[in-house]
Amino acid sequence: EVKLVESGGGLVQPGGSLRLSCATSGFTFTDYYMSWVRQPPGKALEWLGFIRNKANGYTTEYSASVKGRFTISRDNSQSILYLQMNTLRAEDSATYYCARELGSYAMDYWGQGTSVTVSS
Amino acid sequence: DIQMTQSPASQSASLGESVTITCLASQTIGTWLSWYQQKPGKSPQLLIYAATSLADGVPSRFSGSGSGTKFSFKISSLQAEDFVSYYCQQLYSTPWTFGGGTKLEIK
């Protein structure tokens, strides 16, 4: 059974940093692109970026809204995906989801989400 | 960036009725489009990928069509559990982008 479990969310002050984790199981982690998506309360989904699979060199792509502030990485030995978030702003407050990509056709499995609140 | 315009933002319908949601892409995306269902407080669930393919375990009352810039998502014979939110997403070129969402409400 495929499982994705996020952790690491919480309350952080503006300008602060936070690292989210996504522990995965039930599939060959290195075979898949992995994405992060967020959703502010009551708003639509926003893709933040992905990290490619082993065959594509584990390279990354980001949305303009987080490029330079957020970094996606992966620990392939433990099948964990990370999102390092720096210089956080109030508008980064959202539920953050990790998701597995189905060969760039879709995101076929999602975690349950972890909530991040940026506030003083 | 490719903009995805999803309509309507909300729709009221009755049990057993059919509804159609539309997504328009700001440029051609072939069939690189997926549809998701999101229940309140839950993560999105994949329903349709590659514009028309039903994801594993998804009931056949859900269907997708379209290519290029215009896409449709249909639910035939609405069930009580279908009155939640739906999103389209393009995966033709990064950044992947989502539509604004459609919330279905019981009439």
Coordinates of C-alpha atoms in Angstrom, one line a residue:
Chain A
E1 CA 0.0 0.0 0.0
V2 CA 1.3 3.4 -1.0
K3 CA 1.6 5.8 1.9
L4 CA 2.8 9.4 2.2
V5 CA 2.8 11.1 5.6
E6 CA 3.8 14.7 6.1
S7 CA 5.2 16.2 9.3
G8 CA 7.0 19.3 10.5
G9 CA 4.3 21.9 10.2
G10 CA 3.5 24.5 12.9
L11 CA 3.6 28.1 13.8
V12 CA 6.6 30.2 12.7
Q13 CA 7.4 33.9 12.8
P14 CA 7.7 35.9 9.6
G15 CA 11.2 35.6 8.2
G16 CA 11.7 32.2 9.9
S17 CA 12.4 28.8 8.5
L18 CA 10.7 25.4 8.7
R19 CA 11.5 22.0 7.2
L20 CA 8.7 19.7 6.2
S21 CA 9.1 16.0 5.8
C22 CA 7.1 13.4 3.8
A23 CA 7.8 9.9 4.8
T24 CA 6.8 7.4 2.0
S25 CA 6.3 3.7 1.8
G26 CA 4.8 1.1 -0.5
F27 CA 6.6 1.9 -3.7
T28 CA 10.1 2.3 -5.1
F29 CA 10.8 5.9 -4.1
T30 CA 13.6 6.5 -6.5
D31 CA 11.4 5.7 -9.5
Y32 CA 9.1 8.7 -9.0
Y33 CA 9.0 12.4 -9.3
M34 CA 7.7 13.9 -6.1
S35 CA 5.9 17.2 -5.7
W36 CA 4.9 19.7 -3.0
V37 CA 1.5 21.4 -3.3
R38 CA 0.0 23.9 -0.9
Q39 CA -3.5 25.2 -0.2
P40 CA -4.2 28.3 1.8
P41 CA -7.4 28.1 3.9
G42 CA -10.4 28.3 1.7
K43 CA -8.4 28.7 -1.5
A44 CA -7.2 26.7 -4.5
L45 CA -4.3 24.3 -4.8
E46 CA -0.9 25.7 -5.7
W47 CA 2.0 23.5 -7.0
L48 CA 5.3 24.5 -5.5
G49 CA 7.8 22.3 -7.2
F50 CA 9.0 18.8 -7.7
I51 CA 12.1 16.7 -7.6
R52 CA 12.7 14.3 -10.4
N53 CA 13.5 10.6 -10.1
K54 CA 16.8 8.7 -10.3
A55 CA 16.5 8.3 -14.1
N56 CA 16.4 12.1 -14.4
G57 CA 19.1 12.9 -12.0
Y58 CA 17.0 14.1 -9.0
T59 CA 16.9 17.6 -10.4
T60 CA 14.3 20.2 -9.2
E61 CA 11.8 22.7 -10.6
Y62 CA 10.0 25.4 -8.6
S63 CA 7.2 27.8 -9.0
A64 CA 8.2 31.5 -9.2
S65 CA 6.4 32.2 -5.9
V66 CA 8.9 30.0 -3.9
K67 CA 12.0 29.8 -6.1
G68 CA 15.0 30.9 -4.1
R69 CA 13.2 30.6 -0.7
F70 CA 12.1 26.9 -0.8
T71 CA 14.3 23.9 -1.5
I72 CA 13.0 20.4 -2.3
S73 CA 15.3 17.4 -1.5
R74 CA 15.0 13.7 -1.0
D75 CA 16.7 11.1 1.1
N76 CA 16.5 8.1 -1.1
S77 CA 17.9 5.7 1.5
Q78 CA 15.0 6.4 3.8
S79 CA 12.3 7.3 1.1
I80 CA 11.7 10.7 2.6
L81 CA 10.9 13.9 0.7
Y82 CA 11.7 17.3 2.2
L83 CA 10.7 20.9 1.8
Q84 CA 13.0 23.4 3.3
M85 CA 11.2 26.8 3.6
N86 CA 13.2 29.9 4.4
T87 CA 12.2 33.6 4.7
L88 CA 8.6 32.7 5.4
R89 CA 5.9 35.2 4.9
A90 CA 2.3 35.4 6.1
E91 CA 1.1 34.4 2.6
D92 CA 2.9 31.1 3.0
S93 CA 0.4 30.0 5.6
A94 CA -1.3 27.0 4.1
T95 CA -1.7 23.2 4.3
Y96 CA 1.2 21.6 2.6
Y97 CA 0.9 18.3 0.8
C98 CA 3.4 16.0 -0.8
A99 CA 2.3 14.0 -3.8
R100 CA 3.7 11.3 -6.0
E101 CA 3.7 12.0 -9.7
L102 CA 2.3 9.5 -12.1
G103 CA 4.8 9.9 -14.9
S104 CA 3.8 13.6 -15.3
Y105 CA 0.2 12.6 -16.1
A106 CA -1.1 13.4 -12.6
M107 CA -0.4 13.3 -8.9
D108 CA -1.8 9.9 -8.0
Y109 CA -1.1 9.7 -4.3
W110 CA -1.2 12.5 -1.7
G111 CA -0.3 12.8 1.9
Q112 CA -2.8 14.0 4.5
G113 CA -1.2 17.4 4.7
T114 CA 0.6 19.4 7.3
S115 CA -0.4 22.9 8.4
V116 CA 2.0 25.9 8.4
T117 CA 1.0 29.2 10.0
V118 CA 3.3 32.2 9.6
S119 CA 2.4 34.8 12.1
S120 CA 4.0 36.9 14.8
Chain B
D1 CA 2.8 30.2 -17.1
I2 CA -0.3 28.4 -18.3
Q3 CA -3.5 29.7 -16.8
M4 CA -6.3 27.3 -16.1
T5 CA -9.8 28.9 -15.9
Q6 CA -12.3 26.6 -14.3
S7 CA -16.0 27.1 -14.3
P8 CA -18.3 27.3 -12.6
A9 CA -16.8 28.2 -9.2
S10 CA -19.8 26.7 -7.5
Q11 CA -22.9 24.8 -8.7
S12 CA -26.1 23.5 -7.1
A13 CA -27.5 20.3 -8.3
S14 CA -29.8 17.5 -7.1
L15 CA -29.1 13.9 -6.3
G16 CA -29.3 11.9 -9.5
E17 CA -28.6 14.8 -11.8
S18 CA -25.6 15.1 -14.1
V19 CA -23.2 18.0 -13.9
T20 CA -20.3 19.2 -16.1
I21 CA -17.3 21.3 -15.1
T22 CA -15.1 23.1 -17.7
C23 CA -11.5 24.0 -17.7
L24 CA -10.0 26.3 -20.3
A25 CA -6.2 26.4 -20.7
S26 CA -4.5 29.7 -21.8
Q27 CA -2.5 27.7 -24.4
T28 CA -2.7 24.2 -25.8
I29 CA -1.8 21.4 -23.4
G30 CA -2.7 18.4 -25.5
T31 CA -4.3 16.0 -23.1
W32 CA -2.0 16.7 -20.2
L33 CA -4.8 17.4 -17.8
S34 CA -6.0 15.8 -14.6
W35 CA -9.0 16.1 -12.4
Y36 CA -9.1 15.8 -8.6
Q37 CA -11.8 15.6 -6.0
Q38 CA -11.2 17.1 -2.6
K39 CA -13.5 16.5 0.4
P40 CA -13.5 19.0 3.3
G41 CA -10.4 18.7 5.4
K42 CA -8.9 16.0 3.2
S43 CA -6.2 15.8 0.6
P44 CA -7.1 15.8 -3.1
Q45 CA -7.8 12.4 -4.8
L46 CA -7.0 11.7 -8.4
L47 CA -10.1 11.0 -10.5
I48 CA -9.1 11.5 -14.1
Y49 CA -5.6 11.7 -15.8
A50 CA -4.5 12.3 -19.4
A51 CA -7.9 14.1 -19.8
T52 CA -10.0 11.0 -20.2
S53 CA -8.4 8.1 -18.3
L54 CA -10.2 7.0 -15.1
A55 CA -7.9 6.5 -12.1
D56 CA -7.9 3.1 -10.4
G57 CA -11.0 2.5 -8.2
V58 CA -12.8 5.6 -9.4
P59 CA -16.5 5.0 -10.2
S60 CA -17.5 5.1 -13.9
R61 CA -20.0 7.9 -13.3
F62 CA -17.0 10.2 -13.4
S63 CA -15.6 11.0 -16.9
G64 CA -13.4 13.5 -18.7
S65 CA -13.1 14.8 -22.2
G66 CA -11.3 17.4 -24.3
S67 CA -7.9 18.2 -25.7
G68 CA -6.0 21.3 -26.6
T69 CA -7.4 24.1 -24.6
K70 CA -10.9 23.0 -23.6
F71 CA -11.7 20.2 -21.2
S72 CA -14.8 18.9 -19.5
F73 CA -15.4 16.8 -16.4
K74 CA -18.8 15.1 -16.0
I75 CA -20.4 13.4 -13.1
S76 CA -23.4 11.4 -14.1
S77 CA -26.1 10.6 -11.6
L78 CA -24.8 12.6 -8.6
Q79 CA -24.5 10.7 -5.3
A80 CA -24.4 12.4 -1.9
E81 CA -20.7 11.9 -1.5
D82 CA -20.0 13.8 -4.8
F83 CA -21.0 17.2 -3.3
V84 CA -17.5 18.4 -2.6
S85 CA -14.8 20.3 -4.5
Y86 CA -13.1 19.5 -7.8
Y87 CA -9.9 20.9 -9.4
C88 CA -8.3 20.6 -12.8
Q89 CA -4.6 20.6 -13.3
Q90 CA -2.3 20.9 -16.3
L91 CA 0.9 19.0 -16.5
Y92 CA 2.0 20.1 -19.9
S93 CA 4.7 22.5 -18.8
T94 CA 6.0 23.7 -15.5
P95 CA 4.9 25.3 -13.4
W96 CA 2.0 22.8 -13.1
T97 CA -1.1 24.9 -12.5
F98 CA -4.5 24.2 -11.1
G99 CA -7.9 25.7 -11.9
G100 CA -9.6 27.7 -9.2
G101 CA -11.8 24.9 -8.2
T102 CA -15.5 24.0 -8.3
K103 CA -17.7 23.4 -5.3
L104 CA -20.8 21.3 -5.8
E105 CA -23.7 22.0 -3.5
I106 CA -26.9 20.1 -3.0
K107 CA -29.9 21.9 -4.3

